[in-house]
Coordinates of N, CA and C in Angstrom, one line a residue:
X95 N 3.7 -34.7 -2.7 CA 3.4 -33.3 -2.9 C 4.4 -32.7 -3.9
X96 N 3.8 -31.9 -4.9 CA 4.6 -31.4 -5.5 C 5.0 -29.8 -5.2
X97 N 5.8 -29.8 -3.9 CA 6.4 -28.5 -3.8 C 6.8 -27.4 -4.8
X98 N 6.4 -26.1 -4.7 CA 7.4 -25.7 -5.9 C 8.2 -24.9 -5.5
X99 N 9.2 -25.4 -5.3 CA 10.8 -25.1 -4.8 C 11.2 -23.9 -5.7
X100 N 11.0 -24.1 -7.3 CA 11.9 -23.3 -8.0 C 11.2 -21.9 -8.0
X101 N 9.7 -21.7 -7.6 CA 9.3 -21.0 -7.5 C 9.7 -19.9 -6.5
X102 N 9.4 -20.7 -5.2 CA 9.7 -19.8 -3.9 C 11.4 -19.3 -3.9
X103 N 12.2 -20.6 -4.6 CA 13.5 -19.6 -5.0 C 13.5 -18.5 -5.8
X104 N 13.2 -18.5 -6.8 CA 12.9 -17.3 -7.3 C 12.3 -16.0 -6.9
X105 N 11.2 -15.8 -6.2 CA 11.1 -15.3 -5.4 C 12.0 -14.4 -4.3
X106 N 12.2 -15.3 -3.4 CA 13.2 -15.0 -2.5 C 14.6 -14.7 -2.9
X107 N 15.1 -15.2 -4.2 CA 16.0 -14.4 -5.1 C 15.6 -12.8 -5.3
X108 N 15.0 -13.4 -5.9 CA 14.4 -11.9 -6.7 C 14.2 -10.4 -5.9
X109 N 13.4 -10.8 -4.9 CA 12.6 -9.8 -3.6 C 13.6 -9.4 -2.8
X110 N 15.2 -10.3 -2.1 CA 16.0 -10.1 -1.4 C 16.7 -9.2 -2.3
X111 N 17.4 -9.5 -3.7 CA 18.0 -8.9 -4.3 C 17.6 -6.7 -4.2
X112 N 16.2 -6.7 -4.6 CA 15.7 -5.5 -4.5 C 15.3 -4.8 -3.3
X113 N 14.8 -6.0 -2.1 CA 14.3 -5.0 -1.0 C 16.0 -4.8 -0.1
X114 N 16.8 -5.6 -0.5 CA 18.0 -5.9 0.4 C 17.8 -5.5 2.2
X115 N 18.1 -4.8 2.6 CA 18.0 -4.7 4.4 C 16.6 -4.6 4.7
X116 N 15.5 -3.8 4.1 CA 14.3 -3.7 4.2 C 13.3 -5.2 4.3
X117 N 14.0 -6.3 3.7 CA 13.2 -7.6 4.0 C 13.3 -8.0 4.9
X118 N 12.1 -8.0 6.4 CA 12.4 -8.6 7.1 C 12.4 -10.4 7.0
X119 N 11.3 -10.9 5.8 CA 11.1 -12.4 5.5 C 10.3 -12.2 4.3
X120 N 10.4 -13.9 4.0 CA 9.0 -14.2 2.8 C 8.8 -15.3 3.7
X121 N 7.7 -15.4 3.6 CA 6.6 -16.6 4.3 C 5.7 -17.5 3.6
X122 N 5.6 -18.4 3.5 CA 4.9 -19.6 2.7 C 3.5 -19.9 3.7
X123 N 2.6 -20.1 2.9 CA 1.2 -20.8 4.0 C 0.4 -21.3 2.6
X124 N -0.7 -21.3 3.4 CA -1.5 -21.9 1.7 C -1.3 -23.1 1.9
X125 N -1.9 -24.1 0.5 CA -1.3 -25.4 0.6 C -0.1 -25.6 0.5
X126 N 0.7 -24.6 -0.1 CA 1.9 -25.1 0.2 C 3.0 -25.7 1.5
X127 N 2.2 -24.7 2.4 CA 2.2 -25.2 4.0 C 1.6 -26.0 4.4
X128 N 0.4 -26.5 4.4 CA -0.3 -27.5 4.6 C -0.1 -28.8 4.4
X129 N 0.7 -29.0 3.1 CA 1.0 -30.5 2.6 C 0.5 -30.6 1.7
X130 N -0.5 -30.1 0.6 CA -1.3 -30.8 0.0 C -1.8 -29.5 -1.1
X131 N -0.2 -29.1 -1.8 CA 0.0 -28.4 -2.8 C -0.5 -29.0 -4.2
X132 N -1.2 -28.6 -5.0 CA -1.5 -29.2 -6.6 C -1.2 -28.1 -7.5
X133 N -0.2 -28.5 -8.2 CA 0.1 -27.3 -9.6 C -0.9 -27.0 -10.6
X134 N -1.6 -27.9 -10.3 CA -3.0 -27.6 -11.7 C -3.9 -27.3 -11.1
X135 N -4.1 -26.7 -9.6 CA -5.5 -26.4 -9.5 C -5.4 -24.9 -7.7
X136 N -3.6 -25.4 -7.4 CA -3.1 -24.6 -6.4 C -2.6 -23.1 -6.9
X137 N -2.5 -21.9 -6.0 CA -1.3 -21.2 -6.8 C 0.0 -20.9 -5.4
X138 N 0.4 -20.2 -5.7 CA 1.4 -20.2 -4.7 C 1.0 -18.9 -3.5
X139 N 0.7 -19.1 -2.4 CA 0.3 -17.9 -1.5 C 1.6 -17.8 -0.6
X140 N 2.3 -16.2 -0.6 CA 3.9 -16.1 0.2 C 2.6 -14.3 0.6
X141 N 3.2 -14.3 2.0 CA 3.3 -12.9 2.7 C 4.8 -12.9 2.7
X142 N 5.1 -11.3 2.1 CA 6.1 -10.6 2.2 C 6.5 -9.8 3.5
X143 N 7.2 -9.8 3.8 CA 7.4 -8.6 5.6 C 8.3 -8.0 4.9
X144 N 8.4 -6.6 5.1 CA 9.2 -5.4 5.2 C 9.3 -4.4 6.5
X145 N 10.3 -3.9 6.7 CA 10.4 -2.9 7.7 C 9.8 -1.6 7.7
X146 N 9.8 -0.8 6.0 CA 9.5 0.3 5.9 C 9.1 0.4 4.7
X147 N 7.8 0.8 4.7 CA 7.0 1.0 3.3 C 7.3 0.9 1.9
X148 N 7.2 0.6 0.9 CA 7.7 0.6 -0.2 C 8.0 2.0 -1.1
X149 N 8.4 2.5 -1.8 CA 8.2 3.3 -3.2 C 7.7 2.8 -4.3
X150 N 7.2 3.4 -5.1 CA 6.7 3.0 -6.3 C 7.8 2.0 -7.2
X151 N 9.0 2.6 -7.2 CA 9.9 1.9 -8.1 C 10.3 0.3 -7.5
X152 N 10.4 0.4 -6.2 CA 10.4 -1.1 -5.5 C 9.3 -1.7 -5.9
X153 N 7.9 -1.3 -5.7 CA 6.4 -1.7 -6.2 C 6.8 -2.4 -7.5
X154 N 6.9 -2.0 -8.3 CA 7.5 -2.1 -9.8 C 8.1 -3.4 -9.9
X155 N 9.2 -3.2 -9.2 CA 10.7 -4.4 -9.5 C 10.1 -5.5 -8.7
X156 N 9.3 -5.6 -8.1 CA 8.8 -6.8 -7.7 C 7.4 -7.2 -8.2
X157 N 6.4 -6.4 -8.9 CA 5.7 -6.9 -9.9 C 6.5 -7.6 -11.1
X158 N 7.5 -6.3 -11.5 CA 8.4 -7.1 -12.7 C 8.6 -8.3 -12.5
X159 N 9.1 -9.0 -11.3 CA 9.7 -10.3 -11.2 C 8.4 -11.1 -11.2
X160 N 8.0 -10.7 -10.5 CA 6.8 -12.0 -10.4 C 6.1 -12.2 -11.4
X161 N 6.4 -11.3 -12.7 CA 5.9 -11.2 -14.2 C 7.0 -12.0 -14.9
X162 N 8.2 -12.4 -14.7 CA 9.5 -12.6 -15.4 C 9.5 -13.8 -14.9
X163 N 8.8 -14.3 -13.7 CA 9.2 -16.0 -13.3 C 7.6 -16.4 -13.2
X164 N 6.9 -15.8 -14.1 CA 5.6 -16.1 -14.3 C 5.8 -17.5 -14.9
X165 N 6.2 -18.5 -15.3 CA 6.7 -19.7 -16.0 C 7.0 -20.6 -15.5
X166 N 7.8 -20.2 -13.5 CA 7.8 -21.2 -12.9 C 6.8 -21.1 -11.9
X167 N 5.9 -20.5 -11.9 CA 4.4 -20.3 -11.0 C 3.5 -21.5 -11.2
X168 N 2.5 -21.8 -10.2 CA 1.4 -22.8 -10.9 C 0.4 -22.4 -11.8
X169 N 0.1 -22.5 -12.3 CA -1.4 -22.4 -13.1 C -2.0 -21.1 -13.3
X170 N -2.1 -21.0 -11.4 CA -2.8 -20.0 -10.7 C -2.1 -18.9 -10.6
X171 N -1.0 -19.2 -10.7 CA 0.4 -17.9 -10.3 C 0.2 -18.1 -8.5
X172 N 1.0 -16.4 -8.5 CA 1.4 -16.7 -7.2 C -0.2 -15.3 -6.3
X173 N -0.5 -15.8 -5.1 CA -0.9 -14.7 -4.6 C -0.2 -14.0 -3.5
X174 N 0.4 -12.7 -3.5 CA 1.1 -12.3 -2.6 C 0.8 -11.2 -1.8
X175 N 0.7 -10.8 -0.7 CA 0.9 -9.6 0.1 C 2.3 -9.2 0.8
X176 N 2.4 -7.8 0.3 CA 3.8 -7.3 1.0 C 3.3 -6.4 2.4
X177 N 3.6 -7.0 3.7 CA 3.0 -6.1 4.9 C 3.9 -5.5 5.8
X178 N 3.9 -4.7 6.2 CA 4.7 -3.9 7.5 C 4.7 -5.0 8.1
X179 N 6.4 -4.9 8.7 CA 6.2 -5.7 10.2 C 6.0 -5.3 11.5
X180 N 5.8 -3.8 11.5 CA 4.8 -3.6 12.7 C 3.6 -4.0 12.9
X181 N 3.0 -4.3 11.4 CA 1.6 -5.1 12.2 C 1.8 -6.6 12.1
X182 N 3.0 -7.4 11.5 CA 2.6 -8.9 12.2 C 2.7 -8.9 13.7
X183 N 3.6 -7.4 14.0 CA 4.2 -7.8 16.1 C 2.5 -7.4 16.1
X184 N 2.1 -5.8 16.1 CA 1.0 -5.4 16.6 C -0.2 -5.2 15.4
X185 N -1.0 -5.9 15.8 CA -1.6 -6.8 15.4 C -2.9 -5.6 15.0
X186 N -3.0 -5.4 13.5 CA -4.2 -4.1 13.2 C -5.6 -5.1 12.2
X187 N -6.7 -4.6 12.3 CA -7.4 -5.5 11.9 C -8.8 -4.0 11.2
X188 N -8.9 -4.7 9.9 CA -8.4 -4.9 9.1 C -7.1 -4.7 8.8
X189 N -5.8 -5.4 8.4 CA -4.8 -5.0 7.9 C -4.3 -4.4 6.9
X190 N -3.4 -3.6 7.5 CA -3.3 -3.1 6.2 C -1.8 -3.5 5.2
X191 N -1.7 -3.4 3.8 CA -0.7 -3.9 3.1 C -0.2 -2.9 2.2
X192 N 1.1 -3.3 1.8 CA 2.1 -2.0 1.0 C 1.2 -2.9 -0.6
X193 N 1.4 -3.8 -0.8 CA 1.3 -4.8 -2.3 C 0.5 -5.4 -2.0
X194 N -0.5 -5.6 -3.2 CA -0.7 -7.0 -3.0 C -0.9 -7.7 -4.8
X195 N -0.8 -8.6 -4.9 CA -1.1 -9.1 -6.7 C -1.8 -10.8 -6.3
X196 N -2.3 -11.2 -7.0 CA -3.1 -12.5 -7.3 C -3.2 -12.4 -9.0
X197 N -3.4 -13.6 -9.2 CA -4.0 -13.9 -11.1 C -5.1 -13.2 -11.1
X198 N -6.2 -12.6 -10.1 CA -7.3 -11.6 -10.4 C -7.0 -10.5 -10.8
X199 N -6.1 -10.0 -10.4 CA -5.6 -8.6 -10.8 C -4.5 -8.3 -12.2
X200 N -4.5 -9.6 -12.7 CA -3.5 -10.0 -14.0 C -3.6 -8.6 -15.0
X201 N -5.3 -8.7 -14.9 CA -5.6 -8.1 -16.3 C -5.4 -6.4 -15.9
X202 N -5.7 -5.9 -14.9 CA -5.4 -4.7 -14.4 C -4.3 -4.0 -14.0
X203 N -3.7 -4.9 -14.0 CA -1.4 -4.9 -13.8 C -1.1 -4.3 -14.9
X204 N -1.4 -5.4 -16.0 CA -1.3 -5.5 -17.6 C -1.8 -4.1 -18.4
X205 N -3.0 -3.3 -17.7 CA -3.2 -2.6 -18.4 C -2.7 -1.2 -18.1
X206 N -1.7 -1.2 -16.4 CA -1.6 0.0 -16.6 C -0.7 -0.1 -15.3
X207 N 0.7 -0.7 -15.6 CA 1.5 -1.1 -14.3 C 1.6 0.2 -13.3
X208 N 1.9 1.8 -14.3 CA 2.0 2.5 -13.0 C 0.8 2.5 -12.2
X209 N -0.7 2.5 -13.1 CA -1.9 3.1 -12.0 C -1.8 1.6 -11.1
X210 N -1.6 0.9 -11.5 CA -1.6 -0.8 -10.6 C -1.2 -0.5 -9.1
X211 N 0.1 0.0 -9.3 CA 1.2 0.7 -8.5 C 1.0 1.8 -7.6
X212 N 0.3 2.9 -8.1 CA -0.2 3.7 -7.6 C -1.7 3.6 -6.7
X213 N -2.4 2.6 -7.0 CA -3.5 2.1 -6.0 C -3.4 1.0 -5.3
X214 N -2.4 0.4 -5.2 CA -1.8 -1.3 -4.4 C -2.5 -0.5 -2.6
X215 N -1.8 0.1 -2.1 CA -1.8 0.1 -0.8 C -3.2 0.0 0.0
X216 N -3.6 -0.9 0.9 CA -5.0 -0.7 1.2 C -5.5 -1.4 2.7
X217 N -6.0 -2.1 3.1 CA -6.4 -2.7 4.4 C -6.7 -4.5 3.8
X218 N -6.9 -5.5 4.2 CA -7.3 -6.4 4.1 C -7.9 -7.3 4.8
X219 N -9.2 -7.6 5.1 CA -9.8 -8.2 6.2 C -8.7 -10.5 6.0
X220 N -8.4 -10.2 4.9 CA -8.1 -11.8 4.8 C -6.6 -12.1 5.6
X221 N -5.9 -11.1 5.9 CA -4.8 -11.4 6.3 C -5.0 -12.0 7.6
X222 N -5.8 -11.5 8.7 CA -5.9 -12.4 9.7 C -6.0 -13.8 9.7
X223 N -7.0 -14.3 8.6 CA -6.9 -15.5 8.7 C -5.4 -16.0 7.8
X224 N -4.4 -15.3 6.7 CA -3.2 -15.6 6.8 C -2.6 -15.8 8.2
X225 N -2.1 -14.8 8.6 CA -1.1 -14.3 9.7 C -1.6 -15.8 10.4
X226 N -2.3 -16.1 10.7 CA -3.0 -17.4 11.5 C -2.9 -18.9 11.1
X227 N -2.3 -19.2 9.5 CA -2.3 -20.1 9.2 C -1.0 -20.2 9.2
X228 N -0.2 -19.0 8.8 CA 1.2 -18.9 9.1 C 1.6 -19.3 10.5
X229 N 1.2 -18.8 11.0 CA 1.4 -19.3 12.8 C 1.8 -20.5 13.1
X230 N 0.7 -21.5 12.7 CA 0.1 -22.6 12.6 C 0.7 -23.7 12.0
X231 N 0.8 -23.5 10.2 CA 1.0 -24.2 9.5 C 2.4 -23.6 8.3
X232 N 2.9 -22.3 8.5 CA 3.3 -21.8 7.8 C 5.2 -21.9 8.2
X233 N 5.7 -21.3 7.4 CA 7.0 -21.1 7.0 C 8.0 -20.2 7.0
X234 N 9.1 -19.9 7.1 CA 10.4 -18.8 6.4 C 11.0 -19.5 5.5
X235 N 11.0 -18.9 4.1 CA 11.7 -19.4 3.0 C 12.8 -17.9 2.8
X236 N 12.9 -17.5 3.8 CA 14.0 -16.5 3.9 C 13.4 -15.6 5.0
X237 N 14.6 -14.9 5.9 CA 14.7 -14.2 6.9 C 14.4 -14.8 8.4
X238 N 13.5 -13.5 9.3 CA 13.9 -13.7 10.9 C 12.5 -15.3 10.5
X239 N 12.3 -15.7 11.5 CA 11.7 -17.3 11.7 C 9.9 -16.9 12.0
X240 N 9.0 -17.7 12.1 CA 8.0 -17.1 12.2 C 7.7 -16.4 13.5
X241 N 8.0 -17.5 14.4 CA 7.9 -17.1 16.1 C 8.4 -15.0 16.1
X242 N 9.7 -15.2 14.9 CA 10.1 -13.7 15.5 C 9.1 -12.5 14.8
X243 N 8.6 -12.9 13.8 CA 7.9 -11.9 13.1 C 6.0 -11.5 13.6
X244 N 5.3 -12.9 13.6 CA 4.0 -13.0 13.5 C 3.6 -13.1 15.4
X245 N 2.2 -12.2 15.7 CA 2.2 -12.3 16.7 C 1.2 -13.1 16.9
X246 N 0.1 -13.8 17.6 CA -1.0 -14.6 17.4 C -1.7 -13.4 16.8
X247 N -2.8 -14.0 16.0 CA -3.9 -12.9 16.2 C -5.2 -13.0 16.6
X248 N -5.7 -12.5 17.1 CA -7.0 -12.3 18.5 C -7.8 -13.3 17.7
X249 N -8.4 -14.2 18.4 CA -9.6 -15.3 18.1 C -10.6 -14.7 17.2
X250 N -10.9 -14.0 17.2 CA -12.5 -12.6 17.5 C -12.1 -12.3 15.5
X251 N -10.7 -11.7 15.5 CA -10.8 -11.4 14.4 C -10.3 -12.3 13.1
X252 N -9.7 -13.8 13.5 CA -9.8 -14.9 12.8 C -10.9 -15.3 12.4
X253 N -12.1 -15.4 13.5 CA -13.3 -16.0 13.2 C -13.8 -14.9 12.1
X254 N -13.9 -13.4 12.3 CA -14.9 -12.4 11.5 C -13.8 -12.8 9.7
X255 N -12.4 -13.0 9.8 CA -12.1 -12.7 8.4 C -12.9 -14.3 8.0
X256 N -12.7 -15.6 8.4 CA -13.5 -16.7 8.0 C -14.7 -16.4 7.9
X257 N -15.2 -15.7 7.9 CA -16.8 -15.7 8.2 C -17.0 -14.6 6.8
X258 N -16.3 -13.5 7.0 CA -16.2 -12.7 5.7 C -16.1 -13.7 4.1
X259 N -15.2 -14.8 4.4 CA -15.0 -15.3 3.3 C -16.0 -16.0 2.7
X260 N -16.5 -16.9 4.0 CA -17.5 -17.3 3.4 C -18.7 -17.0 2.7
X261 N -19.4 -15.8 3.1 CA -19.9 -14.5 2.8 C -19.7 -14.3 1.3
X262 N -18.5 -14.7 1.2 CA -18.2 -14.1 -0.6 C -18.2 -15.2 -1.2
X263 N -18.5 -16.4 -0.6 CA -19.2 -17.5 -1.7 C -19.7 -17.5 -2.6
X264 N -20.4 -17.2 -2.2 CA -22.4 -16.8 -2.7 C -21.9 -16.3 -4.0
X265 N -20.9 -15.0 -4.3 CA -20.4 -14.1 -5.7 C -19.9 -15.2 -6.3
X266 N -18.9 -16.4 -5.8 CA -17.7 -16.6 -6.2 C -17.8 -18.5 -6.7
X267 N -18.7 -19.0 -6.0 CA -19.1 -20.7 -6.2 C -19.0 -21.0 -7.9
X268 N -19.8 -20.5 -8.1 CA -20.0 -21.3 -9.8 C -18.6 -20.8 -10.4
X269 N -17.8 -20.0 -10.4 CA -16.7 -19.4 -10.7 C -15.3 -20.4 -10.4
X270 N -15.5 -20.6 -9.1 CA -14.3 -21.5 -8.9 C -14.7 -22.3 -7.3
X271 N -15.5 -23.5 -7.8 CA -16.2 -23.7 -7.0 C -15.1 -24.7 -6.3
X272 N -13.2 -25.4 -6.5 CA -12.6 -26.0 -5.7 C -12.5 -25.5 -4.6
X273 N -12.1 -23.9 -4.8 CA -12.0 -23.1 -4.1 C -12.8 -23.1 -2.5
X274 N -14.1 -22.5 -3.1 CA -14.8 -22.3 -2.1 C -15.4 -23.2 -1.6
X275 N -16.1 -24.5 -1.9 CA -16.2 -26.0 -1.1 C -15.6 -26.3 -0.3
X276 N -14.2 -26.1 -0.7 CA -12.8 -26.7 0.2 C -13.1 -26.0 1.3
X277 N -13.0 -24.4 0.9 CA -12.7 -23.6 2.1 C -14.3 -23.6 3.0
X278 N -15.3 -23.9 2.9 CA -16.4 -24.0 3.2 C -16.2 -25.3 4.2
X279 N -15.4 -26.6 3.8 CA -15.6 -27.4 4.4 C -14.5 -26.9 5.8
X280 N -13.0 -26.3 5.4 CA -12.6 -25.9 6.6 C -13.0 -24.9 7.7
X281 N -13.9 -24.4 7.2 CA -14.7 -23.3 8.0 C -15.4 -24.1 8.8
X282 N -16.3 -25.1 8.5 CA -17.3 -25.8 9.1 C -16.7 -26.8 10.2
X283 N -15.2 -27.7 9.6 CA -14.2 -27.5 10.6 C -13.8 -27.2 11.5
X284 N -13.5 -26.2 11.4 CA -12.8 -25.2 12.5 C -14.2 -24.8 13.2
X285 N -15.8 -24.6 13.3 CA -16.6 -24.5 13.7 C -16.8 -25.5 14.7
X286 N -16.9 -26.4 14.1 CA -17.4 -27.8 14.8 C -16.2 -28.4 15.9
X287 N -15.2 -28.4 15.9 CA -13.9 -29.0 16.3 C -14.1 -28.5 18.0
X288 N -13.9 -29.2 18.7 CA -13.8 -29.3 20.5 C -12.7 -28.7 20.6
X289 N -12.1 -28.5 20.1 CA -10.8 -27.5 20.2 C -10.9 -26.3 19.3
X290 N -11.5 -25.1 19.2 CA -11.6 -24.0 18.7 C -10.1 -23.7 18.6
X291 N -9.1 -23.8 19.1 CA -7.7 -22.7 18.4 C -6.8 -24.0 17.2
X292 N -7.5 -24.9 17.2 CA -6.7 -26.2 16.3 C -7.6 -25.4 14.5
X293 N -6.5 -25.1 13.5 CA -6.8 -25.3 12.1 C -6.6 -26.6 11.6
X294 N -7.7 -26.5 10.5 CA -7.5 -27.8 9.8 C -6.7 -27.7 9.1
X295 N -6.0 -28.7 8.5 CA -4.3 -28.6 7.6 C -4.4 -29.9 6.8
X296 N -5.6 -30.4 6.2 CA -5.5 -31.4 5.5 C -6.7 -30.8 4.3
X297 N -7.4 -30.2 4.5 CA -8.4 -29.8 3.7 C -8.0 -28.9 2.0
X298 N -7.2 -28.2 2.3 CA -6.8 -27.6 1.4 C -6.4 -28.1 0.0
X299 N -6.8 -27.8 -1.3 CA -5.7 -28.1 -2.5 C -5.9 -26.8 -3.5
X300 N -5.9 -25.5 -2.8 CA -6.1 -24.3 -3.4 C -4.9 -24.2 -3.9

């Protein structure tokens, strides 16, 4: 596996330096968690925890970075969400997030970092299935440990964000169809499996 170490340092350099007491962690999941990271076809997925909401200029200093170590990213870059840690304890569905950036949103950063900044904050039906793989499969590449941050989250609403995703196939297949195969096959997975609370952790090379 080709880890990317210099990445998540960076990162966790970077984000600690600026959020300083306000970071509760950065979290690793994705393939990176899983085992079965690829730099040419992976990108890097980290959930951010904070204690208390961001400002604009914090929003800022941590797009900046993740623009400035854009070099040691995969391919893909990194996808990140920055979330309250009152909802990893208590658990809100859709969730909601202070940040969030992916390579989708590259071109929209680019054209107007304050409006970027100014519309970041919103709900996300996909973090359940994060929060869940983190549980599971996932990491602290800085701060409290996962046990202390992430609470389970309800069966009910794991299944509805997988089900949502797959849902967005259909838009998304001829586009990047590693993607969604992969995740199609773990969905079917986790369907089929005699043990409904076991994730699959070999399928991935997103």
């Amino acid at each position: 596996m080709n880890f990317p170490e210099k990445a998540v340092k960076a990162v966790v350099g970077d984000f600690s330096a600026t959020l300083k007491n306000n970071l509760t962690g950065v979290y690793v999941h994705g393939s990176a968690a899983f085992g079965c990271f690829n730099p040419l076809v992976s990108d890097l997925d980290i959930i951010v925890v904070v204690y208390e909401p961001l400002s604009k200029r914090i929003k800022l200093d941590l797009l900046k970075s993740l623009e400035r170590n854009r070099a040691l990213f995969p391919d893909k870059g990194v996808e990140m969400s920055v979330v309250l840690y009152r909802y990893c304890r208590n658990f809100v569905y859709p969730t909601p997030y202070e940040l969030h950036f992916s390579q989708a949103h590259e071109a929209e950063y680019f054209l107007s970092r304050d409006r970027y900044c100014d519309g970041s904050c919103g709900t996300d039906y996909d973090l359940a299935a994060h929060f869940t793989v983190i549980g599971r499969a996932g990491f602290a590449a800085c701060g409290k440990s996962v046990a202390e941050v992430f609470a389970a989250v309800p069966e009910e609403y794991f299944v509805d964000s997988i089900k949502r995703d797959v849902i967005s196939a259909d838009g998304g297949l001829n586009e990047n169809p590693v993607y969604y195969i992969l995740n199609l096959c773990r969905t079917l997975l986790f369907f089929h499996s005699a043990d409904t609370r076991s994730i699959p952790r070999k399928l991935s090379s997103e």
